[in-house]
Amino acid sequence: MAERTLGWIQNPSSFENLKNVVSVFDKNSDIYKEILNTKLPKLVKDLDLQNKLISELEKDPLEMDYVLLKGHGIKSGQKRADAECSGIVQAAITTQGGRAYTDDWTADGFLRWGISIGLLDYDTEKDTVSITKLGEKFVKSNSEDPDKEILISAFLSYPPAVRILTLLENGDHLTKFELGKQLGGLGEAGFTSIPQDLYIQAIELAADKDKASIRSNTEGSADKYARMISGWLSKVGLVQRVTKEVSTKIGNIEYKINIGHSFRITLLGIKELKRARGLSSYPKTDKIVYWQMLATKGKDRDYIRNRRGHIIKAINNRERNLENIKSYLLENDIKENITTIEDELKVIEAIGLSLKHSRNGYVIDDNIIKLEIPRTKISKTNVLELKDKVRNKLKYVDHRYLALIDLAYDGTANRDFEIQTIDLLINELKFKGVRLGESRKPDGIISYDINGVIIDNKSYSTGYNLPINQADEMIRYIEENQTRDEKINSNKWWESFDEKVKDFNYLFVSSFFKGNFKNNLKHIANRTGVNGGAINVENLLYFAEELKSGRLSYVDSFTMYDNDEIYVGSFTDYSNVKIAAEEESHYSI
DNA sequence: TCGGATGAACGATAGAGTAG
DNA sequence: GCTACTCTATCGTTCATCCG
């Protein structure tokens, strides 16, 4: 079975191009003829491939191979911009720069789009795509209003679009960040969302020349999904794009910026949403839920897809309580605790399914089509084990922050790890703070009353040994903060500390610590006279839990920096902290 | 900004190498 | 010479920001 991801679409937005792509599956369309007779012979240099693509297009019925539709990427060493046309769908789209074909990723996006909203149909076994009745109708329609009508019903069969409409339903005016945060995997890998107030802070603290690029370059995947879906919905009149003024406080000053990617529902949107739910005389709209849309990224992708898929099956049009869902999962070789199931239900809701909760349990009352769960048994990795273990211990901290575990172990996610760590400390907890994180600035700082902490984040899949150059960098920051001399560092990052902060500590945060890090912690303290510590992501979350539950006071929390690794030992029901630390290699996959 | 475009991470896979 | 396994180079998939 081919590895595919469906349901989440990054690039496509133009209805015209969407129609071109669906038209590829209609032998009578002009696009079909042009691709077959002109574009492929001209654009595909590799003659073997050209013949393959042409004979694929001449098949009857027209059920085409996903790989040949999408095409492939580049040979190693090549630039993407130099890639030749290698797929049928690539040839269906003329690019922004005026090139006669697009790249494999955008082609993949258009295929995903057509499949996800039911204009195209995907066969998981054969890895092929064909056109649906609705797709045929879309290709044949040749004016704007019927197009819109078809697309509205297509979008209403796409759960993430229903999710966006539902979030806006009560009249809220939401930005792409506010929507993205509540869409899909809720912050997990593949669904990153930028915390809005950190975005505002970043723009406000940046030099004028940098503001525009921060605006255009700071966008998580989920934020982007929200922007694209809202964009489609606004083109068919279900939502309206209205600039929103948002604000946040840094210190005692309130900063305001405008975010253009903000949306409201329209009257038509409310009406169509009701119709999709079957609340009028219309029948309920079927929901297209491919197994391939239940998770998108990471080693545990297939395991999570199965877990979510079985939970959906368990309660689709049948009410079950948590215990019964748990046993249903067990029958399908998935052993999970209640907390995990509760969190998964939130994700299922955030994907856009209609989850109802009553005294007797949970039910999804959508008519779900296309959901087929493969029978192969998959076990979870140690990172997911850790995540689910910590999940079970967090009663106060929002489980969204479990994403920190993914990020800490994902060596490529350093920036997001910094952002989400500061987000946890200032938005979920009561610290004041800022994420700094540019060159010659610490990753972030936090404070509470007179106490301040300089924070350094490092995401590493195999653990962090705090090398001496990183320790020296921390020493430099501590000394810069002590002398506060503009001549030494002109960016004056220390001014982001509240004025009353007098006592300072430092902190390293990573997946887990190993090697010589303890000596380097002591080295930092000896050199600067400032005490600090290192905390692994697991204990960071327990630390947050202790603070949020009130079992640990903010003032007392500053006594924990004693130039060693910080364990949250007082944690109830957690007697094996030390053991877990000694077994750290256990999580170092 | 809109509507994609890009470089890169990382898993999958095929072919080369090798122990037995 | 052959099988079964490992090791490596390349390929394919999918972001997570980037950008004309």
XYZ file of C-alpha atoms (C1' of nucleotides) in Angstrom:
629
model
C 0.000 0.000 0.000
C 1.383 3.362 -0.984
C 2.167 5.937 1.664
C -0.097 8.938 1.185
C -1.423 11.810 3.203
C -4.796 13.228 2.320
C -7.099 15.865 3.749
C -4.593 18.622 4.525
C -3.820 20.989 1.703
C -1.086 23.619 1.735
C -0.777 25.384 -1.589
C -3.866 25.243 -3.772
C -6.327 28.046 -3.688
C -7.370 28.848 -7.235
C -10.711 27.349 -8.305
C -9.682 27.746 -11.919
C -6.658 25.522 -11.406
C -8.767 23.085 -9.410
C -11.103 22.800 -12.367
C -8.159 22.260 -14.675
C -6.932 19.411 -12.488
C -10.337 17.720 -12.285
C -10.756 18.211 -16.043
C -7.763 15.973 -16.580
C -10.131 13.122 -15.738
C -12.644 14.060 -18.450
C -11.636 12.978 -21.945
C -13.955 15.543 -23.511
C -12.425 18.540 -21.817
C -10.120 20.960 -23.577
C -7.546 20.654 -20.830
C -7.432 16.885 -21.251
C -6.823 17.242 -24.979
C -4.231 19.956 -24.541
C -2.245 17.962 -21.988
C -2.388 14.790 -24.042
C -1.637 16.305 -27.440
C 0.505 19.330 -26.705
C 1.821 19.699 -23.195
C 3.149 16.221 -22.409
C 4.956 15.795 -25.758
C 6.505 19.210 -25.347
C 7.292 19.315 -21.624
C 8.309 15.777 -20.661
C 11.834 15.281 -21.932
C 12.238 11.699 -20.756
C 10.578 9.763 -23.590
C 9.922 6.632 -21.559
C 8.101 8.665 -18.989
C 6.312 10.670 -21.661
C 4.932 7.472 -23.204
C 3.886 6.182 -19.809
C 2.020 9.385 -19.015
C 0.323 9.413 -22.412
C -0.805 5.814 -22.227
C -2.038 6.416 -18.689
C -4.207 9.250 -20.021
C -5.564 7.010 -22.782
C -6.773 4.351 -20.339
C -10.416 3.473 -20.165
C -11.920 3.889 -17.658
C -9.738 6.788 -16.691
C -8.414 5.580 -13.356
C -4.893 6.922 -13.134
C -1.872 6.105 -11.045
C -1.186 8.620 -8.270
C 2.545 8.644 -8.972
C 2.077 9.437 -12.661
C -0.427 12.163 -11.836
C 1.724 13.809 -9.227
C 5.095 13.257 -10.868
C 8.311 13.200 -8.918
C 10.766 15.649 -7.431
C 14.291 16.353 -8.507
C 17.478 14.364 -8.907
C 19.890 14.937 -6.029
C 21.972 18.044 -6.582
C 19.340 19.725 -8.726
C 17.420 22.846 -7.741
C 13.677 22.479 -7.496
C 13.257 25.466 -9.760
C 15.028 23.479 -12.508
C 12.811 20.411 -12.184
C 11.323 19.163 -15.419
C 7.675 18.328 -15.837
C 7.172 14.738 -14.714
C 3.475 14.371 -13.937
C 0.089 14.762 -15.578
C -1.283 17.108 -12.928
C 1.913 19.167 -13.010
C 1.067 19.933 -16.633
C -2.466 21.023 -15.730
C -1.275 24.115 -13.882
C 0.448 27.190 -15.218
C 2.590 28.772 -12.534
C 2.700 32.246 -11.105
C 5.888 32.885 -13.047
C 4.206 31.860 -16.276
C 5.791 28.428 -16.572
C 3.638 25.809 -18.308
C 3.734 23.341 -15.401
C 4.068 23.325 -11.639
C 6.145 21.284 -9.184
C 5.333 17.917 -7.598
C 4.325 19.391 -4.247
C 1.740 21.753 -5.676
C 0.479 18.965 -7.958
C 0.144 16.752 -4.891
C -1.789 19.544 -3.195
C -4.316 19.795 -6.023
C -4.809 16.042 -6.030
C -5.305 16.049 -2.267
C -7.741 18.924 -2.643
C -9.877 17.238 -5.294
C -9.893 13.963 -3.358
C -10.574 15.526 0.020
C -13.648 17.447 -1.091
C -15.064 14.622 -3.177
C -14.476 15.773 -6.739
C -12.012 12.922 -7.142
C -11.911 9.478 -5.627
C -8.827 7.723 -4.253
C -8.378 3.962 -4.243
C -6.094 3.060 -1.355
C -5.346 -0.470 -2.583
C -4.415 0.458 -6.126
C -3.074 3.973 -5.387
C -5.168 5.364 -8.225
C -7.433 8.368 -8.680
C -10.630 8.692 -10.692
C -13.375 11.280 -11.069
C -16.630 11.286 -9.070
C -20.123 12.240 -10.222
C -19.726 15.572 -8.466
C -16.382 16.060 -10.193
C -17.997 15.433 -13.581
C -20.662 17.982 -12.776
C -17.983 20.498 -11.797
C -16.075 20.011 -15.044
C -19.227 20.398 -17.128
C -20.467 23.494 -15.352
C -19.264 26.538 -17.183
C -20.366 29.541 -15.209
C -19.702 30.936 -11.806
C -22.916 30.331 -9.877
C -23.279 26.619 -10.568
C -19.546 26.287 -9.804
C -20.110 27.888 -6.442
C -23.069 25.686 -5.667
C -21.060 22.547 -6.438
C -18.082 23.749 -4.418
C -20.226 24.666 -1.427
C -21.581 21.158 -1.192
C -18.073 19.796 -1.774
C -16.622 21.909 1.047
C -19.389 20.857 3.409
C -18.356 17.228 2.959
C -14.824 18.178 4.023
C -14.618 18.091 7.845
C -11.870 20.731 8.277
C -14.028 23.260 6.407
C -16.937 22.415 8.687
C -14.574 22.895 11.624
C -13.701 26.423 10.468
C -17.374 27.287 9.998
C -18.227 25.835 13.388
C -15.509 27.888 15.103
C -16.929 31.022 13.480
C -20.564 30.043 13.885
C -21.357 32.105 16.974
C -20.166 35.285 15.280
C -16.572 35.285 16.512
C -14.063 37.189 14.422
C -10.940 35.000 14.348
C -7.464 35.255 12.847
C -5.699 32.412 11.088
C -3.694 31.816 14.276
C -6.793 31.599 16.445
C -8.359 29.195 13.958
C -5.175 27.199 13.320
C -4.652 26.569 17.015
C -8.005 24.786 17.131
C -7.709 22.898 13.853
C -6.638 19.302 13.229
C -3.860 17.774 15.307
C -3.962 20.561 17.938
C -0.315 21.520 17.886
C 1.112 18.059 17.261
C 3.780 17.483 14.613
C 2.384 18.420 11.215
C -0.061 20.924 12.728
C 2.165 23.651 14.101
C 0.464 26.873 15.086
C 2.148 30.107 16.092
C 0.870 31.580 19.391
C -0.666 34.875 18.375
C 0.707 37.064 21.137
C 4.230 35.883 20.447
C 3.631 36.856 16.815
C 2.501 40.320 17.923
C 5.511 40.623 20.221
C 7.873 39.541 17.468
C 6.530 42.179 15.080
C 6.530 44.914 17.692
C 10.040 44.177 18.914
C 11.506 43.889 15.408
C 13.214 46.721 13.575
C 10.984 48.348 10.950
C 12.860 46.759 8.095
C 12.213 43.268 9.521
C 8.510 43.643 10.259
C 7.260 42.703 6.798
C 9.273 39.527 6.598
C 8.167 38.416 10.053
C 4.589 38.981 8.943
C 4.930 36.959 5.784
C 7.225 34.240 7.124
C 5.704 33.440 10.473
C 2.951 30.941 9.919
C 2.546 27.407 11.214
C 1.170 24.587 9.097
C -2.183 24.571 10.880
C -2.372 28.369 10.555
C -1.758 27.950 6.871
C -4.436 25.253 6.566
C -6.829 27.634 8.319
C -5.886 30.462 5.965
C -6.372 28.359 2.836
C -9.677 26.805 3.926
C -11.026 30.188 5.022
C -9.901 31.598 1.681
C -11.890 28.966 -0.250
C -14.928 29.538 1.957
C -14.768 33.279 1.438
C -14.696 32.841 -2.342
C -17.988 30.949 -2.194
C -19.453 33.449 0.249
C -19.650 31.340 3.409
C -17.170 33.498 5.301
C -15.898 36.999 4.908
C -12.361 38.243 5.260
C -12.175 41.215 7.645
C -8.953 42.642 9.091
C -8.800 42.264 12.847
C -6.946 44.389 15.352
C -5.255 42.250 17.974
C -3.270 43.250 21.025
C -0.998 41.881 23.694
C 0.837 43.252 26.691
C 4.605 43.307 26.971
C 5.490 44.520 30.437
C 2.896 47.165 31.047
C 2.667 48.403 27.487
C -0.090 47.213 25.204
C 0.842 46.606 21.590
C -1.658 46.447 18.757
C -1.317 45.189 15.215
C -3.708 44.369 12.388
C -3.960 40.875 11.029
C -5.445 40.729 7.543
C -5.997 36.972 7.577
C -9.035 37.161 9.805
C -12.497 35.842 9.144
C -16.175 36.024 10.064
C -19.025 33.753 9.074
C -21.734 35.133 6.759
C -25.481 34.547 6.887
C -25.099 32.204 3.949
C -22.411 30.370 5.910
C -24.748 29.829 8.839
C -27.509 28.654 6.545
C -25.304 26.197 4.679
C -23.797 24.854 7.889
C -27.287 24.070 9.160
C -28.111 22.442 5.896
C -24.993 20.279 6.072
C -26.055 19.110 9.523
C -29.410 18.042 8.178
C -31.305 20.529 10.300
C -33.522 21.700 7.466
C -35.446 19.640 4.956
C -32.164 18.742 3.271
C -30.474 15.450 4.073
C -27.237 15.519 6.044
C -24.086 15.923 3.981
C -21.839 12.855 3.992
C -18.408 13.499 5.492
C -15.339 12.314 3.618
C -12.840 10.979 6.153
C -9.889 9.129 4.693
C -7.701 7.232 7.161
C -4.811 9.159 5.541
C -6.069 12.447 6.995
C -6.056 11.395 10.636
C -2.355 12.266 11.127
C 0.274 13.640 8.766
C 3.746 13.493 10.217
C 6.179 11.639 12.391
C 7.176 8.084 13.163
C 3.899 7.347 14.914
C 1.750 8.566 12.083
C 0.219 5.227 11.167
C -0.272 4.187 14.771
C -2.085 7.438 15.501
C -4.162 7.102 12.345
C -5.270 3.681 13.523
C -5.977 4.888 17.047
C -8.101 7.784 15.807
C -9.744 5.677 13.126
C -10.885 3.062 15.622
C -12.176 5.673 18.058
C -14.244 7.177 15.237
C -15.598 3.754 14.288
C -16.378 3.015 17.925
C -18.708 5.961 18.353
C -19.961 6.677 14.869
C -23.752 6.795 15.257
C -23.424 4.727 18.402
C -23.048 6.139 21.882
C -20.261 4.754 24.039
C -18.676 5.938 27.252
C -14.913 6.202 27.714
C -14.580 2.758 29.281
C -16.420 1.201 26.364
C -14.284 3.041 23.858
C -11.253 1.747 25.729
C -12.440 -1.850 25.427
C -13.355 -1.346 21.794
C -9.789 -0.202 21.142
C -8.423 -3.185 23.028
C -10.348 -5.497 20.708
C -8.440 -3.810 17.925
C -5.026 -4.292 19.539
C -4.783 -0.740 20.834
C -4.193 -0.368 24.545
C -4.760 3.172 25.744
C -5.741 4.927 28.921
C -8.809 7.113 29.341
C -6.866 10.397 29.306
C -5.397 9.610 25.908
C -8.829 8.748 24.553
C -10.242 12.021 25.876
C -7.484 13.962 24.130
C -8.008 12.050 20.907
C -11.699 12.944 21.012
C -10.678 16.600 21.092
C -8.525 16.091 18.010
C -11.336 14.263 16.227
C -13.569 17.226 16.958
C -10.849 19.631 15.778
C -10.572 17.703 12.509
C -14.192 18.684 11.997
C -16.365 15.751 12.965
C -19.548 16.352 14.888
C -18.794 15.021 18.354
C -21.643 15.004 20.856
C -21.220 14.344 24.544
C -24.016 13.336 26.886
C -24.297 11.650 30.236
C -24.197 8.274 28.518
C -21.065 8.906 26.538
C -19.843 10.181 23.203
C -21.200 9.875 19.710
C -20.246 11.179 16.263
C -23.467 11.684 14.362
C -21.948 12.267 10.924
C -22.445 9.951 7.987
C -18.813 9.067 7.426
C -17.652 7.687 4.103
C -14.249 6.506 2.874
C -12.837 5.506 6.247
C -11.003 2.191 5.936
C -8.515 1.185 8.602
C -5.719 -1.160 7.519
C -5.441 -4.366 9.516
C -1.691 -4.322 9.987
C -0.701 -4.034 13.602
C 1.574 -1.119 14.414
C 3.174 -0.339 17.755
C 4.061 3.070 19.031
C 7.516 4.539 19.442
C 9.043 5.469 22.765
C 8.417 9.163 22.185
C 4.688 8.530 21.862
C 4.871 6.238 24.918
C 6.438 9.095 26.845
C 3.866 11.544 25.547
C 0.978 9.325 26.582
C 2.558 8.698 29.990
C 2.958 12.424 30.682
C -0.512 13.053 29.296
C -1.967 10.880 31.993
C -0.314 12.966 34.709
C -1.379 16.394 33.536
C -4.654 17.405 35.086
C -4.239 21.174 35.057
C -1.942 21.970 32.146
C -3.606 22.097 28.734
C -2.690 18.914 26.861
C -1.926 20.993 23.812
C 1.481 21.496 25.397
C 2.266 17.802 25.067
C 3.376 18.874 21.607
C 6.522 20.070 23.372
C 7.556 16.425 23.606
C 7.326 15.985 19.819
C 9.241 19.190 19.339
C 11.940 18.434 21.906
C 12.748 15.153 20.171
C 12.561 16.623 16.668
C 16.020 18.013 15.959
C 14.641 20.181 13.171
C 12.016 21.885 15.298
C 14.278 24.092 17.381
C 12.528 27.336 16.576
C 9.075 25.953 17.255
C 10.359 24.318 20.443
C 11.544 27.754 21.645
C 8.245 29.390 20.765
C 6.062 26.747 22.384
C 8.214 26.646 25.541
C 7.794 30.379 26.062
C 4.125 30.031 25.194
C 3.725 27.467 27.981
C 5.515 29.643 30.508
C 3.727 32.900 29.786
C 0.305 31.885 28.495
C -0.407 28.695 30.396
C 1.541 29.777 33.484
C 1.829 33.205 35.062
C 5.338 34.182 34.087
C 5.954 37.311 32.112
C 8.301 36.864 29.226
C 9.292 37.107 25.620
C 10.733 34.807 23.062
C 13.836 36.507 21.671
C 15.720 33.884 19.746
C 17.509 35.887 17.097
C 21.272 36.005 16.726
C 23.111 37.348 19.769
C 20.030 37.067 21.952
C 18.977 34.278 24.292
C 16.123 32.074 23.052
C 13.788 33.556 25.603
C 13.416 35.167 29.008
C 10.775 34.892 31.702
C 10.215 36.580 35.020
C 7.957 36.611 38.041
C 8.108 39.564 40.396
C 11.820 40.126 41.152
C 13.024 36.829 39.681
C 14.114 36.404 36.094
C 15.360 33.463 34.021
C 17.373 33.331 30.800
C 16.277 30.326 28.765
C 18.051 28.256 26.153
C 16.147 25.568 24.244
C 17.680 22.719 22.282
C 15.677 20.087 20.457
C 17.594 16.846 19.990
C 16.333 13.395 19.177
C 19.325 11.799 20.876
C 19.661 13.999 23.948
C 21.715 17.077 24.714
C 25.099 17.085 26.410
C 25.400 20.881 26.779
C 28.736 21.377 25.024
C 31.178 23.932 26.372
C 30.597 26.492 23.615
C 26.900 26.562 24.489
C 27.801 26.966 28.153
C 30.098 29.853 27.199
C 27.292 31.440 25.230
C 25.103 31.333 28.329
C 27.946 32.872 30.350
C 28.090 35.680 27.810
C 24.368 36.352 28.124
C 24.545 36.328 31.914
C 27.461 38.774 31.850
C 25.766 41.007 29.295
C 22.760 41.087 31.578
C 24.986 41.972 34.545
C 26.840 44.828 32.865
C 24.020 45.937 30.549
C 26.422 47.845 28.388
C 25.090 48.870 25.004
C 28.633 48.914 23.644
C 28.988 45.189 24.267
C 25.711 44.173 22.674
C 23.799 46.883 20.871
C 20.564 44.947 20.619
C 20.013 45.474 24.379
C 17.938 42.319 24.734
C 18.023 42.666 28.562
C 15.612 45.568 28.301
C 12.879 43.012 27.730
C 13.154 42.118 31.432
C 10.684 43.922 33.631
C 12.401 46.743 35.559
C 11.849 45.256 38.985
C 13.606 41.989 38.173
C 16.766 41.819 40.274
C 17.546 38.139 40.826
C 18.496 36.041 37.843
C 18.812 32.381 36.975
C 19.463 30.469 33.767
C 17.807 27.379 32.343
C 18.433 24.856 29.565
C 15.503 22.905 28.169
C 15.880 19.830 25.957
C 14.481 16.359 25.234
C 16.819 14.890 27.846
C 20.321 15.604 29.081
C 23.340 13.368 28.858
C 27.127 13.413 28.999
C 29.076 16.161 30.690
C 26.268 18.667 31.142
C 26.405 18.788 34.945
C 30.013 19.966 34.966
C 29.169 22.668 32.476
C 26.232 23.827 34.590
C 28.608 24.205 37.532
C 31.116 25.930 35.267
C 28.518 28.556 34.335
C 27.689 29.155 38.005
C 31.343 29.383 39.035
C 32.141 31.871 36.331
C 29.139 34.133 36.833
C 27.884 33.621 40.368
C 24.452 32.979 38.882
C 22.646 29.733 39.584
C 20.748 27.795 36.965
C 19.750 24.351 35.821
C 18.712 21.984 33.100
C 15.264 20.476 32.739
C 14.094 17.810 30.350
C 10.826 18.256 28.539
C 9.050 15.656 30.650
C 9.944 17.451 33.875
C 9.196 20.822 32.319
C 5.610 19.678 31.891
C 5.487 18.317 35.459
C 6.956 21.614 36.641
C 4.158 23.415 34.824
C 1.612 21.065 36.371
C 2.936 21.721 39.876
C 2.698 25.473 39.367
C -0.678 25.453 37.693
C -2.171 23.173 40.347
C -0.854 25.484 43.064
C 1.164 22.721 44.731
C 4.296 24.736 44.001
C 4.402 28.506 44.438
C 6.013 30.728 41.861
C 8.345 32.210 44.464
C 9.488 28.760 45.598
C 10.042 27.660 42.028
C 13.121 29.875 41.906
C 14.819 27.839 44.633
C 15.063 24.894 42.247
C 18.016 26.288 40.313
C 21.005 24.662 42.007
C 23.271 24.030 39.036
C 21.976 20.540 38.479
C 19.244 18.805 36.568
C 15.819 19.846 37.809
C 13.489 17.032 38.799
C 9.996 17.695 39.922
C 10.267 15.085 42.619
C 7.344 16.177 44.748
C 5.032 15.117 41.991
C 2.341 12.834 43.295
C 2.266 9.298 42.013
C 5.590 9.715 40.324
C 8.055 7.714 42.330
C 10.232 6.675 39.417
C 11.545 10.031 38.232
C 15.138 9.165 38.985
C 14.786 5.809 37.331
C 13.345 7.407 34.248
C 16.330 9.706 34.121
C 18.779 6.871 34.460
C 17.017 5.070 31.678
C 17.262 8.116 29.501
C 18.663 6.174 26.578
C 15.331 4.411 26.583
C 13.832 7.505 25.019
C 16.710 8.271 22.745
C 15.355 6.689 19.627
C -1.012 39.933 -0.369
C -2.224 35.487 -2.917
C -1.211 31.472 -4.453
C 1.985 28.969 -4.733
C 7.599 27.822 -4.259
C 11.602 26.218 -2.029
C 15.227 23.653 0.657
C 15.517 20.213 3.699
C 14.483 16.398 6.863
C 13.910 11.818 7.047
C 11.859 7.399 5.960
C 11.685 3.933 2.123
C 13.974 1.308 -1.174
C 17.199 -0.634 -4.297
C 21.569 -2.080 -5.140
C 26.326 -3.140 -3.355
C 28.834 -5.556 -0.088
C 29.637 -9.522 2.904
C 29.322 -13.240 6.417
C 28.423 -17.831 6.587
C 27.896 -20.166 -6.026
C 24.035 -18.963 -3.029
C 21.264 -17.080 0.684
C 20.315 -13.869 4.094
C 21.487 -10.057 5.965
C 23.602 -5.268 6.462
C 25.213 -1.040 4.785
C 24.909 2.968 1.730
C 23.273 5.988 -1.890
C 19.514 7.648 -3.960
C 14.603 8.363 -4.224
C 10.059 9.786 -2.501
C 7.068 12.113 0.754
C 6.003 15.929 3.520
C 6.553 19.556 5.691
C 7.521 24.511 7.744
C 8.336 28.314 6.625
C 9.403 31.560 2.479
C 8.469 34.615 -1.152
C 7.695 37.042 -6.204
